[in-house]
Amino acid sequence: MRQVVEEAAYVRVSLEGAMPLDYATYKGTTRKQQQKVIENIQAAIQERNDTGSTCEISIKFSVSQSLRGIDHYVAGIQLGKQLGVDGVQFKALRHEPEELMFAEKMAEQELLKKAIYETDSSDLVRYWIKPADHVPQCVLNPLHVVVDHNGHCYICCYYYYRGDEHKLGNILSDDFDSFWYGKEHQGKVKAIDPEKCRLVDCKFFSHDDVAKWAFDKNRTCWL
């Protein structure tokens, strides 16, 4: 754990539900397992603080048909404050039977705003419930490599439901330079469908706007 918090830029733990029953139901496990995870988060924060690391440690909760409502948000925020994490994230499920309808997402966003106000936690909470208004044609994905447990490399971390479109090579069997940013890679980047990106609320949407501004102004030296 010490090496992780010393070297990583951030660690985010997906709890999904703050209340023990919600956690156990969603994860298909026992309530005791949640306590073990919480203890591990506490240990990670202690290690981070002891080493003077700048690693950001945050927790994430889902928003869905069964994980919603102001009690869900308040419990998640209070747990985050109790643990002393750097951020609490609420994110709506996508591509799932439990996904909320658009009007429901808007209503939940308003409830979350109320919970944030009541708990005085505007600096702590981040949320992606309402679908993004603007989805760019991504240019940032070549800056990072995503590798799964089998060694397969993808052009971005949001390859869900489009694995074949995003998969390139395998670092266990192929030479990395043979596929990274080769012609196939460039073609797959150009072929990205922004509407599929919209479905996963990509965290790089806002970063992409900044990068394109830098490209237009010829101020890309920071890359």
PDB file of N, CA and C in Angstrom, residues 16-62:
ATOM      1  N   GLU A  16     -19.822   2.467  -4.131  1.00  0.00           N
ATOM      2  CA  GLU A  16     -21.148   2.421  -4.760  1.00  0.00           C
ATOM      3  C   GLU A  16     -22.256   2.785  -3.771  1.00  0.00           C
ATOM      4  N   GLY A  17     -22.306   2.133  -2.616  1.00  0.00           N
ATOM      5  CA  GLY A  17     -23.302   2.470  -1.603  1.00  0.00           C
ATOM      6  C   GLY A  17     -22.628   2.757  -0.279  1.00  0.00           C
ATOM      7  N   ALA A  18     -23.032   3.829   0.406  1.00  0.00           N
ATOM      8  CA  ALA A  18     -22.418   4.174   1.688  1.00  0.00           C
ATOM      9  C   ALA A  18     -23.027   3.381   2.826  1.00  0.00           C
ATOM     10  N   MET A  19     -24.315   3.126   2.755  1.00  0.00           N
ATOM     11  CA  MET A  19     -24.985   2.386   3.816  1.00  0.00           C
ATOM     12  C   MET A  19     -24.699   0.894   3.659  1.00  0.00           C
ATOM     13  N   PRO A  20     -24.413   0.189   4.760  1.00  0.00           N
ATOM     14  CA  PRO A  20     -23.985  -1.209   4.698  1.00  0.00           C
ATOM     15  C   PRO A  20     -24.881  -2.112   3.862  1.00  0.00           C
ATOM     16  N   LEU A  21     -26.200  -1.985   3.985  1.00  0.00           N
ATOM     17  CA  LEU A  21     -27.103  -2.841   3.220  1.00  0.00           C
ATOM     18  C   LEU A  21     -27.008  -2.548   1.728  1.00  0.00           C
ATOM     19  N   ASP A  22     -26.931  -1.266   1.370  1.00  0.00           N
ATOM     20  CA  ASP A  22     -26.796  -0.890  -0.040  1.00  0.00           C
ATOM     21  C   ASP A  22     -25.499  -1.447  -0.613  1.00  0.00           C
ATOM     22  N   TYR A  23     -24.418  -1.335   0.145  1.00  0.00           N
ATOM     23  CA  TYR A  23     -23.122  -1.835  -0.308  1.00  0.00           C
ATOM     24  C   TYR A  23     -23.180  -3.342  -0.533  1.00  0.00           C
ATOM     25  N   ALA A  24     -23.694  -4.068   0.464  1.00  0.00           N
ATOM     26  CA  ALA A  24     -23.740  -5.527   0.388  1.00  0.00           C
ATOM     27  C   ALA A  24     -24.621  -5.991  -0.766  1.00  0.00           C
ATOM     28  N   THR A  25     -25.757  -5.312  -0.976  1.00  0.00           N
ATOM     29  CA  THR A  25     -26.675  -5.698  -2.052  1.00  0.00           C
ATOM     30  C   THR A  25     -26.055  -5.457  -3.414  1.00  0.00           C
ATOM     31  N   TYR A  26     -25.454  -4.298  -3.582  1.00  0.00           N
ATOM     32  CA  TYR A  26     -24.868  -3.955  -4.882  1.00  0.00           C
ATOM     33  C   TYR A  26     -23.664  -4.829  -5.190  1.00  0.00           C
ATOM     34  N   LYS A  27     -22.809  -5.053  -4.208  1.00  0.00           N
ATOM     35  CA  LYS A  27     -21.576  -5.807  -4.409  1.00  0.00           C
ATOM     36  C   LYS A  27     -21.789  -7.324  -4.357  1.00  0.00           C
ATOM     37  N   GLY A  28     -22.932  -7.741  -3.870  1.00  0.00           N
ATOM     38  CA  GLY A  28     -23.185  -9.166  -3.737  1.00  0.00           C
ATOM     39  C   GLY A  28     -22.302  -9.800  -2.684  1.00  0.00           C
ATOM     40  N   THR A  29     -22.113  -9.100  -1.572  1.00  0.00           N
ATOM     41  CA  THR A  29     -21.233  -9.586  -0.512  1.00  0.00           C
ATOM     42  C   THR A  29     -21.900  -9.344   0.842  1.00  0.00           C
ATOM     43  N   THR A  30     -21.112  -9.307   1.901  1.00  0.00           N
ATOM     44  CA  THR A  30     -21.659  -9.094   3.239  1.00  0.00           C
ATOM     45  C   THR A  30     -21.375  -7.668   3.716  1.00  0.00           C
ATOM     46  N   ARG A  31     -22.102  -7.260   4.734  1.00  0.00           N
ATOM     47  CA  ARG A  31     -21.897  -5.924   5.288  1.00  0.00           C
ATOM     48  C   ARG A  31     -20.506  -5.806   5.924  1.00  0.00           C
ATOM     49  N   LYS A  32     -19.988  -6.929   6.458  1.00  0.00           N
ATOM     50  CA  LYS A  32     -18.671  -6.905   7.085  1.00  0.00           C
ATOM     51  C   LYS A  32     -17.581  -6.553   6.077  1.00  0.00           C
ATOM     52  N   GLN A  33     -17.801  -6.929   4.817  1.00  0.00           N
ATOM     53  CA  GLN A  33     -16.793  -6.644   3.801  1.00  0.00           C
ATOM     54  C   GLN A  33     -16.636  -5.147   3.592  1.00  0.00           C
ATOM     55  N   GLN A  34     -17.736  -4.392   3.699  1.00  0.00           N
ATOM     56  CA  GLN A  34     -17.645  -2.943   3.567  1.00  0.00           C
ATOM     57  C   GLN A  34     -16.730  -2.370   4.635  1.00  0.00           C
ATOM     58  N   GLN A  35     -16.843  -2.873   5.860  1.00  0.00           N
ATOM     59  CA  GLN A  35     -16.009  -2.368   6.948  1.00  0.00           C
ATOM     60  C   GLN A  35     -14.539  -2.626   6.669  1.00  0.00           C
ATOM     61  N   LYS A  36     -14.240  -3.783   6.073  1.00  0.00           N
ATOM     62  CA  LYS A  36     -12.857  -4.097   5.723  1.00  0.00           C
ATOM     63  C   LYS A  36     -12.330  -3.110   4.685  1.00  0.00           C
ATOM     64  N   VAL A  37     -13.151  -2.794   3.692  1.00  0.00           N
ATOM     65  CA  VAL A  37     -12.744  -1.831   2.669  1.00  0.00           C
ATOM     66  C   VAL A  37     -12.515  -0.459   3.296  1.00  0.00           C
ATOM     67  N   ILE A  38     -13.406  -0.056   4.181  1.00  0.00           N
ATOM     68  CA  ILE A  38     -13.273   1.237   4.858  1.00  0.00           C
ATOM     69  C   ILE A  38     -11.978   1.291   5.667  1.00  0.00           C
ATOM     70  N   GLU A  39     -11.658   0.215   6.351  1.00  0.00           N
ATOM     71  CA  GLU A  39     -10.410   0.167   7.117  1.00  0.00           C
ATOM     72  C   GLU A  39      -9.191   0.288   6.203  1.00  0.00           C
ATOM     73  N   ASN A  40      -9.280  -0.316   5.019  1.00  0.00           N
ATOM     74  CA  ASN A  40      -8.179  -0.214   4.059  1.00  0.00           C
ATOM     75  C   ASN A  40      -8.018   1.221   3.550  1.00  0.00           C
ATOM     76  N   ILE A  41      -9.139   1.909   3.350  1.00  0.00           N
ATOM     77  CA  ILE A  41      -9.078   3.311   2.922  1.00  0.00           C
ATOM     78  C   ILE A  41      -8.423   4.155   4.011  1.00  0.00           C
ATOM     79  N   GLN A  42      -8.813   3.911   5.247  1.00  0.00           N
ATOM     80  CA  GLN A  42      -8.217   4.640   6.369  1.00  0.00           C
ATOM     81  C   GLN A  42      -6.707   4.395   6.443  1.00  0.00           C
ATOM     82  N   ALA A  43      -6.313   3.139   6.216  1.00  0.00           N
ATOM     83  CA  ALA A  43      -4.890   2.801   6.254  1.00  0.00           C
ATOM     84  C   ALA A  43      -4.139   3.494   5.126  1.00  0.00           C
ATOM     85  N   ALA A  44      -4.771   3.568   3.948  1.00  0.00           N
ATOM     86  CA  ALA A  44      -4.131   4.229   2.804  1.00  0.00           C
ATOM     87  C   ALA A  44      -3.934   5.719   3.078  1.00  0.00           C
ATOM     88  N   ILE A  45      -4.948   6.347   3.670  1.00  0.00           N
ATOM     89  CA  ILE A  45      -4.846   7.772   4.001  1.00  0.00           C
ATOM     90  C   ILE A  45      -3.748   8.002   5.029  1.00  0.00           C
ATOM     91  N   GLN A  46      -3.646   7.106   6.019  1.00  0.00           N
ATOM     92  CA  GLN A  46      -2.604   7.229   7.037  1.00  0.00           C
ATOM     93  C   GLN A  46      -1.217   7.081   6.412  1.00  0.00           C
ATOM     94  N   GLU A  47      -1.071   6.099   5.507  1.00  0.00           N
ATOM     95  CA  GLU A  47       0.205   5.904   4.805  1.00  0.00           C
ATOM     96  C   GLU A  47       0.551   7.143   3.991  1.00  0.00           C
ATOM     97  N   ARG A  48      -0.450   7.677   3.288  1.00  0.00           N
ATOM     98  CA  ARG A  48      -0.241   8.876   2.465  1.00  0.00           C
ATOM     99  C   ARG A  48       0.247  10.039   3.321  1.00  0.00           C
ATOM    100  N   ASN A  49      -0.417  10.232   4.442  1.00  0.00           N
ATOM    101  CA  ASN A  49      -0.053  11.337   5.322  1.00  0.00           C
ATOM    102  C   ASN A  49       1.328  11.147   5.948  1.00  0.00           C
ATOM    103  N   ASP A  50       1.640   9.905   6.311  1.00  0.00           N
ATOM    104  CA  ASP A  50       2.927   9.622   6.943  1.00  0.00           C
ATOM    105  C   ASP A  50       4.095   9.835   5.989  1.00  0.00           C
ATOM    106  N   THR A  51       3.862   9.555   4.710  1.00  0.00           N
ATOM    107  CA  THR A  51       4.939   9.675   3.720  1.00  0.00           C
ATOM    108  C   THR A  51       5.028  11.059   3.109  1.00  0.00           C
ATOM    109  N   GLY A  52       4.021  11.906   3.371  1.00  0.00           N
ATOM    110  CA  GLY A  52       4.030  13.234   2.781  1.00  0.00           C
ATOM    111  C   GLY A  52       3.696  13.224   1.304  1.00  0.00           C
ATOM    112  N   SER A  53       3.080  12.141   0.852  1.00  0.00           N
ATOM    113  CA  SER A  53       2.716  12.011  -0.562  1.00  0.00           C
ATOM    114  C   SER A  53       1.616  12.996  -0.935  1.00  0.00           C
ATOM    115  N   THR A  54       1.540  13.327  -2.222  1.00  0.00           N
ATOM    116  CA  THR A  54       0.470  14.196  -2.724  1.00  0.00           C
ATOM    117  C   THR A  54      -0.634  13.386  -3.395  1.00  0.00           C
ATOM    118  N   CYS A  55      -0.598  12.065  -3.249  1.00  0.00           N
ATOM    119  CA  CYS A  55      -1.614  11.196  -3.849  1.00  0.00           C
ATOM    120  C   CYS A  55      -3.004  11.586  -3.354  1.00  0.00           C
ATOM    121  N   GLU A  56      -3.927  11.782  -4.289  1.00  0.00           N
ATOM    122  CA  GLU A  56      -5.307  12.117  -3.934  1.00  0.00           C
ATOM    123  C   GLU A  56      -6.086  10.825  -3.725  1.00  0.00           C
ATOM    124  N   ILE A  57      -6.746  10.704  -2.601  1.00  0.00           N
ATOM    125  CA  ILE A  57      -7.544   9.513  -2.294  1.00  0.00           C
ATOM    126  C   ILE A  57      -9.007   9.916  -2.212  1.00  0.00           C
ATOM    127  N   SER A  58      -9.830   9.291  -3.048  1.00  0.00           N
ATOM    128  CA  SER A  58     -11.249   9.648  -3.085  1.00  0.00           C
ATOM    129  C   SER A  58     -12.110   8.383  -3.129  1.00  0.00           C
ATOM    130  N   ILE A  59     -13.411   8.564  -2.927  1.00  0.00           N
ATOM    131  CA  ILE A  59     -14.351   7.450  -2.987  1.00  0.00           C
ATOM    132  C   ILE A  59     -15.467   7.795  -3.967  1.00  0.00           C
ATOM    133  N   LYS A  60     -16.079   6.728  -4.529  1.00  0.00           N
ATOM    134  CA  LYS A  60     -17.120   6.935  -5.530  1.00  0.00           C
ATOM    135  C   LYS A  60     -18.379   6.154  -5.178  1.00  0.00           C
ATOM    136  N   PHE A  61     -19.530   6.773  -5.449  1.00  0.00           N
ATOM    137  CA  PHE A  61     -20.818   6.124  -5.238  1.00  0.00           C
ATOM    138  C   PHE A  61     -21.619   6.170  -6.535  1.00  0.00           C
ATOM    139  N   SER A  62     -22.404   5.132  -6.759  1.00  0.00           N
ATOM    140  CA  SER A  62     -23.231   5.070  -7.963  1.00  0.00           C
ATOM    141  C   SER A  62     -24.578   5.729  -7.729  1.00  0.00           C
TER     142      SER A  62
END
